[in-house]
GROMACS .gro file of C-alpha atoms in nm:
model
  356
    1MET     CA    1   5.230   7.849  10.508
    2GLN     CA    2   5.113   8.192  10.397
    3ILE     CA    3   5.263   8.506  10.546
    4GLY     CA    4   5.071   8.832  10.537
    5LEU     CA    5   5.268   9.153  10.487
    6VAL     CA    6   5.090   9.417  10.693
    7GLY     CA    7   5.152   9.766  10.825
    8MET     CA    8   5.072  10.130  10.782
    9PRO     CA    9   5.006  10.270  10.431
   10GLY     CA   10   5.331  10.391  10.274
   11SER     CA   11   5.557  10.159  10.474
   12GLY     CA   12   5.693   9.987  10.162
   13LYS     CA   13   5.498   9.661  10.188
   14THR     CA   14   5.459   9.622   9.813
   15THR     CA   15   5.826   9.700   9.747
   16LEU     CA   16   5.917   9.429   9.998
   17PHE     CA   17   5.661   9.194   9.841
   18ASN     CA   18   5.817   9.250   9.498
   19LEU     CA   19   6.165   9.188   9.641
   20LEU     CA   20   6.059   8.863   9.809
   21THR     CA   21   5.851   8.718   9.524
   22GLY     CA   22   6.018   8.861   9.214
   23ASN     CA   23   5.702   9.047   9.114
   24GLU     CA   24   5.678   9.396   8.968
   25LYS     CA   25   5.354   9.517   9.125
   26PRO     CA   26   5.292   9.895   9.122
   27THR     CA   27   5.411  10.071   9.438
   28GLY     CA   28   5.344  10.405   9.605
   29PRO     CA   29   5.023  10.608   9.618
   30GLY     CA   30   4.943  10.517   9.256
   31GLY     CA   31   4.968  10.143   9.325
   32ALA     CA   32   4.660   9.926   9.293
   33ASP     CA   33   4.468   9.904   9.621
   34GLU     CA   34   4.434   9.526   9.624
   35VAL     CA   35   4.576   9.214   9.785
   36TYR     CA   36   4.870   9.064   9.595
   37THR     CA   37   4.983   8.703   9.636
   38GLY     CA   38   5.308   8.534   9.536
   39SER     CA   39   5.567   8.286   9.656
   40ALA     CA   40   5.939   8.283   9.721
   41VAL     CA   41   6.201   8.011   9.725
   42VAL     CA   42   6.354   7.958  10.069
   43PRO     CA   43   6.729   8.010  10.016
   44ASP     CA   44   6.919   7.697  10.122
   45GLN     CA   45   7.273   7.617  10.008
   46ARG     CA   46   7.216   7.254  10.101
   47ILE     CA   47   6.967   7.190   9.824
   48ASP     CA   48   7.202   7.359   9.576
   49TYR     CA   49   7.474   7.113   9.675
   50LEU     CA   50   7.237   6.814   9.657
   51ALA     CA   51   7.126   6.917   9.309
   52GLN     CA   52   7.490   6.937   9.196
   53LEU     CA   53   7.566   6.596   9.345
   54TYR     CA   54   7.262   6.401   9.221
   55ARG     CA   55   7.192   6.597   8.900
   56PRO     CA   56   6.818   6.526   8.911
   57ARG     CA   57   6.570   6.600   8.635
   58LYS     CA   58   6.392   6.831   8.877
   59THR     CA   59   6.493   7.034   9.182
   60THR     CA   60   6.219   7.161   9.413
   61CYS     CA   61   6.304   7.409   9.687
   62ALA     CA   62   6.092   7.488   9.992
   63ARG     CA   63   5.871   7.789   9.931
   64ILE     CA   64   5.695   8.051  10.141
   65GLU     CA   65   5.368   8.204  10.023
   66PHE     CA   66   5.332   8.579  10.077
   67LYS     CA   67   5.037   8.812  10.043
   68ASP     CA   68   5.064   9.190  10.042
   69ILE     CA   69   4.766   9.326  10.235
   70PRO     CA   70   4.695   9.699  10.187
   71GLY     CA   71   4.671   9.911  10.498
   72ALA     CA   72   4.320  10.031  10.577
   73LYS     CA   73   4.259  10.396  10.488
   74MET     CA   74   4.012  10.653  10.617
   75GLU     CA   75   3.824  10.658  10.285
   76HIS     CA   76   3.768  10.281  10.294
   77SER     CA   77   3.414  10.166  10.365
   78ARG     CA   78   3.341   9.951  10.668
   79ALA     CA   79   3.290   9.652  10.436
   80ARG     CA   80   3.627   9.715  10.267
   81ALA     CA   81   3.806   9.741  10.602
   82SER     CA   82   3.635   9.419  10.715
   83ARG     CA   83   3.753   9.235  10.403
   84LEU     CA   84   4.110   9.349  10.465
   85LEU     CA   85   4.088   9.222  10.824
   86ASP     CA   86   3.964   8.887  10.692
   87GLU     CA   87   4.275   8.871  10.472
   88VAL     CA   88   4.488   8.931  10.781
   89ARG     CA   89   4.300   8.661  10.973
   90SER     CA   90   4.353   8.402  10.700
   91ALA     CA   91   4.733   8.440  10.703
   92THR     CA   92   4.939   8.183  10.894
   93ALA     CA   93   5.171   8.452  11.031
   94LEU     CA   94   5.211   8.828  10.997
   95VAL     CA   95   5.511   9.042  10.905
   96GLN     CA   96   5.463   9.406  10.999
   97VAL     CA   97   5.657   9.630  10.760
   98VAL     CA   98   5.763   9.945  10.944
   99ARG     CA   99   5.875  10.258  10.761
  100ALA     CA  100   6.206  10.405  10.876
  101PHE     CA  101   6.324  10.544  10.540
  102GLY     CA  102   6.342  10.920  10.507
  103LYS     CA  103   6.116  11.166  10.334
  104THR     CA  104   6.014  11.099   9.974
  105ALA     CA  105   5.782  11.274   9.732
  106ALA     CA  106   5.514  11.019   9.818
  107MET     CA  107   5.589  11.022  10.194
  108PRO     CA  108   5.682  11.382  10.287
  109ASP     CA  109   5.649  11.332  10.665
  110GLU     CA  110   5.934  11.231  10.893
  111PRO     CA  111   5.932  10.859  10.973
  112ASP     CA  112   5.848  10.738  11.323
  113PRO     CA  113   5.903  10.362  11.322
  114PHE     CA  114   5.856  10.327  11.696
  115SER     CA  115   5.509  10.483  11.693
  116ASP     CA  116   5.409  10.286  11.382
  117LEU     CA  117   5.522   9.963  11.548
  118ILE     CA  118   5.315  10.028  11.859
  119ASN     CA  119   5.013  10.171  11.678
  120TYR     CA  120   4.970   9.874  11.448
  121GLY     CA  121   4.985   9.638  11.743
  122SER     CA  122   4.714   9.847  11.908
  123GLU     CA  123   4.501   9.820  11.593
  124LEU     CA  124   4.522   9.441  11.610
  125LEU     CA  125   4.418   9.452  11.976
  126LEU     CA  126   4.124   9.678  11.900
  127ALA     CA  127   4.012   9.456  11.613
  128ASP     CA  128   4.016   9.150  11.842
  129MET     CA  129   3.828   9.341  12.110
  130ASP     CA  130   3.563   9.455  11.862
  131THR     CA  131   3.511   9.101  11.733
  132LEU     CA  132   3.497   8.957  12.083
  133GLU     CA  133   3.253   9.219  12.214
  134LYS     CA  134   3.011   9.135  11.931
  135LYS     CA  135   3.039   8.762  11.998
  136LEU     CA  136   2.996   8.814  12.370
  137ALA     CA  137   2.680   9.018  12.312
  138ARG     CA  138   2.536   8.741  12.093
  139PHE     CA  139   2.619   8.471  12.348
  140GLU     CA  140   2.466   8.672  12.633
  141ASP     CA  141   2.152   8.725  12.426
  142ASN     CA  142   2.133   8.354  12.338
  143ALA     CA  143   2.186   8.259  12.703
  144CYS     CA  144   1.868   8.444  12.792
  145LYS     CA  145   1.673   8.269  12.517
  146LYS     CA  146   1.821   7.917  12.499
  147GLY     CA  147   1.978   7.842  12.832
  148ASP     CA  148   2.322   7.808  12.988
  149THR     CA  149   2.635   7.912  12.792
  150SER     CA  150   2.812   8.034  13.105
  151ASP     CA  151   3.147   7.864  13.029
  152GLN     CA  152   3.173   8.034  12.690
  153ILE     CA  153   3.064   8.371  12.828
  154ALA     CA  154   3.310   8.351  13.119
  155LEU     CA  155   3.591   8.264  12.877
  156TYR     CA  156   3.507   8.553  12.644
  157ARG     CA  157   3.503   8.792  12.938
  158LYS     CA  158   3.839   8.660  13.057
  159ILE     CA  159   3.995   8.716  12.713
  160LEU     CA  160   3.832   9.057  12.670
  161SER     CA  161   3.970   9.169  13.007
  162ALA     CA  162   4.321   9.063  12.900
  163LEU     CA  163   4.291   9.244  12.566
  164GLU     CA  164   4.172   9.560  12.741
  165ASN     CA  165   4.491   9.542  12.948
  166GLU     CA  166   4.694   9.530  12.624
  167GLN     CA  167   4.772   9.161  12.663
  168PRO     CA  168   4.777   8.986  12.321
  169PHE     CA  169   4.568   8.673  12.289
  170GLY     CA  170   4.880   8.463  12.224
  171SER     CA  171   5.010   8.538  12.575
  172ILE     CA  172   4.688   8.440  12.760
  173SER     CA  173   4.710   8.117  12.961
  174LEU     CA  174   4.428   7.880  12.865
  175SER     CA  175   4.327   7.538  12.991
  176PRO     CA  176   4.273   7.249  12.744
  177ALA     CA  177   3.896   7.285  12.797
  178GLU     CA  178   3.914   7.657  12.717
  179GLU     CA  179   4.121   7.587  12.407
  180ASP     CA  180   3.851   7.344  12.291
  181LEU     CA  181   3.586   7.614  12.330
  182LEU     CA  182   3.796   7.842  12.106
  183SER     CA  183   3.888   7.581  11.845
  184ASP     CA  184   3.707   7.768  11.566
  185GLN     CA  185   3.814   8.119  11.673
  186VAL     CA  186   4.086   8.328  11.508
  187PHE     CA  187   4.248   8.612  11.703
  188LEU     CA  188   4.478   8.854  11.522
  189THR     CA  189   4.693   8.899  11.832
  190GLY     CA  190   4.731   8.522  11.856
  191LYS     CA  191   4.910   8.496  11.524
  192PRO     CA  192   5.290   8.475  11.505
  193LEU     CA  193   5.411   8.831  11.443
  194PHE     CA  194   5.741   8.949  11.296
  195ALA     CA  195   5.868   9.296  11.208
  196VAL     CA  196   6.075   9.425  10.916
  197VAL     CA  197   6.207   9.780  10.951
  198ASN     CA  198   6.230   9.922  10.600
  199ILE     CA  199   6.530  10.157  10.582
  200ASP     CA  200   6.686  10.370  10.309
  201GLU     CA  201   7.029  10.360  10.148
  202ALA     CA  202   7.192  10.611  10.385
  203GLN     CA  203   7.054  10.428  10.688
  204LEU     CA  204   7.181  10.099  10.545
  205GLN     CA  205   7.531  10.240  10.513
  206ASN     CA  206   7.527  10.405  10.856
  207SER     CA  207   7.341  10.124  11.040
  208ILE     CA  208   7.115  10.380  11.206
  209TYR     CA  209   6.756  10.490  11.166
  210PRO     CA  210   6.516  10.713  11.371
  211ARG     CA  211   6.439  10.583  11.721
  212LYS     CA  212   6.630  10.262  11.653
  213GLU     CA  213   6.709  10.196  12.020
  214LYS     CA  214   6.345  10.231  12.124
  215VAL     CA  215   6.232  10.003  11.841
  216GLU     CA  216   6.483   9.734  11.932
  217SER     CA  217   6.410   9.764  12.306
  218TRP     CA  218   6.036   9.734  12.245
  219ALA     CA  219   6.087   9.431  12.022
  220ALA     CA  220   6.305   9.265  12.287
  221VAL     CA  221   6.048   9.326  12.563
  222LYS     CA  222   5.764   9.192  12.347
  223ASN     CA  223   5.970   8.898  12.212
  224LEU     CA  224   5.905   9.033  11.864
  225PRO     CA  225   6.151   8.896  11.604
  226LEU     CA  226   6.282   9.191  11.403
  227ILE     CA  227   6.518   9.255  11.113
  228THR     CA  228   6.606   9.559  10.900
  229VAL     CA  229   6.585   9.552  10.521
  230CYS     CA  230   6.653   9.820  10.264
  231ALA     CA  231   6.387   9.695  10.025
  232GLN     CA  232   6.453   9.958   9.756
  233VAL     CA  233   6.828   9.893   9.734
  234GLU     CA  234   6.787   9.516   9.746
  235MET     CA  235   6.519   9.539   9.477
  236GLU     CA  236   6.764   9.722   9.252
  237ILE     CA  237   7.038   9.469   9.327
  238SER     CA  238   6.804   9.179   9.245
  239ARG     CA  239   6.766   9.309   8.890
  240LEU     CA  240   7.142   9.281   8.822
  241GLU     CA  241   7.339   8.989   8.680
  242PRO     CA  242   7.443   8.730   8.944
  243GLN     CA  243   7.808   8.839   8.958
  244GLU     CA  244   7.710   9.204   8.986
  245GLN     CA  245   7.469   9.115   9.266
  246ILE     CA  246   7.755   8.962   9.465
  247GLU     CA  247   7.972   9.271   9.416
  248PHE     CA  248   7.696   9.515   9.519
  249MET     CA  249   7.605   9.303   9.822
  250LYS     CA  250   7.969   9.330   9.931
  251ASP     CA  251   7.966   9.706   9.873
  252TYR     CA  252   7.673   9.738  10.113
  253ASP     CA  253   7.823   9.487  10.355
  254LEU     CA  254   7.527   9.252  10.304
  255THR     CA  255   7.616   8.888  10.366
  256GLU     CA  256   7.262   8.760  10.316
  257SER     CA  257   6.959   8.879  10.120
  258GLY     CA  258   6.650   9.020  10.286
  259LEU     CA  259   6.460   8.708  10.178
  260GLY     CA  260   6.725   8.485  10.335
  261ARG     CA  261   6.716   8.673  10.666
  262LEU     CA  262   6.337   8.685  10.674
  263ALA     CA  263   6.305   8.314  10.594
  264ARG     CA  264   6.558   8.225  10.863
  265MET     CA  265   6.378   8.444  11.118
  266VAL     CA  266   6.044   8.280  11.037
  267TYR     CA  267   6.184   7.926  11.043
  268ASP     CA  268   6.367   7.982  11.372
  269SER     CA  269   6.073   8.149  11.544
  270LEU     CA  270   5.813   7.896  11.425
  271ASP     CA  271   6.041   7.596  11.496
  272LEU     CA  272   6.046   7.488  11.132
  273ILE     CA  273   6.311   7.258  10.984
  274SER     CA  274   6.389   7.108  10.645
  275PHE     CA  275   6.445   6.749  10.542
  276PHE     CA  276   6.534   6.631  10.193
  277THR     CA  277   6.446   6.355   9.949
  278VAL     CA  278   6.702   6.283   9.677
  279GLY     CA  279   6.731   6.079   9.360
  280GLU     CA  280   6.770   6.095   8.984
  281ASP     CA  281   6.412   6.212   8.933
  282GLU     CA  282   6.400   6.486   9.192
  283VAL     CA  283   6.586   6.653   9.476
  284ARG     CA  284   6.338   6.823   9.705
  285ALA     CA  285   6.327   7.015  10.033
  286TRP     CA  286   6.033   6.960  10.268
  287THR     CA  287   5.931   7.172  10.567
  288VAL     CA  288   5.810   7.027  10.899
  289ARG     CA  289   5.797   7.148  11.257
  290LYS     CA  290   6.065   7.050  11.504
  291GLY     CA  291   5.958   6.736  11.685
  292ALA     CA  292   5.787   6.582  11.381
  293THR     CA  293   5.806   6.202  11.368
  294ALA     CA  294   5.905   6.009  11.057
  295PRO     CA  295   5.541   5.923  10.967
  296GLN     CA  296   5.443   6.289  11.011
  297ALA     CA  297   5.724   6.392  10.777
  298ALA     CA  298   5.614   6.123  10.531
  299SER     CA  299   5.263   6.272  10.525
  300LYS     CA  300   5.412   6.589  10.375
  301ILE     CA  301   5.496   6.382  10.067
  302HIS     CA  302   5.176   6.176  10.053
  303SER     CA  303   4.922   6.051  10.304
  304ASP     CA  304   4.960   5.695  10.168
  305ILE     CA  305   5.330   5.693  10.264
  306SER     CA  306   5.243   5.795  10.618
  307ARG     CA  307   4.956   5.546  10.646
  308GLY     CA  308   5.164   5.255  10.515
  309PHE     CA  309   5.488   5.361  10.686
  310ILE     CA  310   5.734   5.077  10.757
  311ARG     CA  311   6.073   5.239  10.810
  312ALA     CA  312   6.276   5.544  10.714
  313GLU     CA  313   6.621   5.518  10.558
  314VAL     CA  314   6.805   5.818  10.700
  315PHE     CA  315   7.142   5.986  10.672
  316HIS     CA  316   7.237   6.346  10.737
  317TYR     CA  317   7.333   6.620  10.495
  318ASP     CA  318   7.643   6.710  10.699
  319ASP     CA  319   7.778   6.355  10.666
  320LEU     CA  320   7.706   6.352  10.293
  321TYR     CA  321   7.878   6.687  10.244
  322ARG     CA  322   8.178   6.575  10.450
  323LEU     CA  323   8.217   6.235  10.281
  324GLY     CA  324   8.107   6.325   9.927
  325SER     CA  325   7.869   6.040   9.833
  326GLY     CA  326   7.589   5.824   9.965
  327GLN     CA  327   7.806   5.514   9.927
  328LYS     CA  328   8.078   5.661  10.149
  329VAL     CA  329   7.814   5.756  10.405
  330LYS     CA  330   7.709   5.390  10.420
  331GLU     CA  331   8.069   5.273  10.444
  332ALA     CA  332   8.124   5.512  10.735
  333GLY     CA  333   7.826   5.365  10.919
  334GLN     CA  334   7.623   5.685  10.908
  335PHE     CA  335   7.328   5.531  10.723
  336ARG     CA  336   7.040   5.431  10.953
  337LEU     CA  337   6.701   5.261  10.952
  338GLU     CA  338   6.455   5.440  11.178
  339GLY     CA  339   6.106   5.349  11.300
  340LYS     CA  340   5.784   5.540  11.349
  341ASP     CA  341   5.904   5.706  11.671
  342TYR     CA  342   6.208   5.867  11.506
  343ILE     CA  343   6.217   6.246  11.542
  344VAL     CA  344   6.322   6.407  11.215
  345GLN     CA  345   6.624   6.638  11.238
  346ASP     CA  346   6.701   6.945  11.031
  347GLY     CA  347   6.914   6.834  10.737
  348ASP     CA  348   6.803   6.470  10.735
  349ILE     CA  349   6.798   6.301  10.396
  350ILE     CA  350   6.520   6.043  10.405
  351SER     CA  351   6.383   5.762  10.190
  352PHE     CA  352   6.060   5.613  10.321
  353ARG     CA  353   5.970   5.245  10.304
  354PHE     CA  354   5.595   5.190  10.301
  355ASN     CA  355   5.327   4.940  10.205
  356ILE     CA  356   4.963   5.013  10.115
   0.00000   0.00000   0.00000
């Protein structure tokens, strides 16, 4: 899973990217105008406990890939703007970073997070409309030359009409046949979208920022998951020693890092869960969608395990934490053998039996 950080120039995308990934990429107007990529560990106290209990040679946490996509600027060429849109299209999901922090030397204008939130959404709509209009023109031209493509043309017109009425592609009702016709299409407004309001230190302490009520109301109406992060303060905290980090987090009344809140928002909204494999060699977290069967979870480890799946040995993290050891979990009758129809639950600890 790769998440694209998007938004208006000067919103603090690169500062947030550095906070999430531990990078030190240049920020502000003097920053390099390029796409940055990096990854972040998904914070999970459960894997910390499992690593303490099993003391493996290797501990592997779940990770999220991020890419920081520069906002298009007036001086960019059409080709440059197109390449940036392609970067947006290739992301699994989008996080719009919205500036709420006050005036700075680099950003002397007053912030307007509500307008920025709406305007970027409009840009995505316009980009989808532009792409669709070009495809529709090609299909109509080909229909004259090569024959009937009426189903495709009718579908494109239906989608274009919805987009023109400010209806994102993701909210358009499609039949299975229509979905098949669009199997190779990517719509920006069909991607999962999240918002991070980037605030400053004073706003963090006061829990207020410009037009906050309108931003939150808009997000609620649009079912847009939204959190606030003071990227600059959290970036400074992240550079401190662990004990100092805890103390400063308390001073700012922060119970969870920006990365932790963003990861939780993404996992909850995309219906993602974690299961674990444990042993002396490695303790590892794996990410699957809710509803995944045991063979589907096994395929995350290796396709051979899924193909040769026999059974899954399963117990739950909560039982292990409560009882203190795998042996006590077995003695308490909480250790199970599950078949191919078993639906994996968040926090399951699984060992797969397979034969190839």
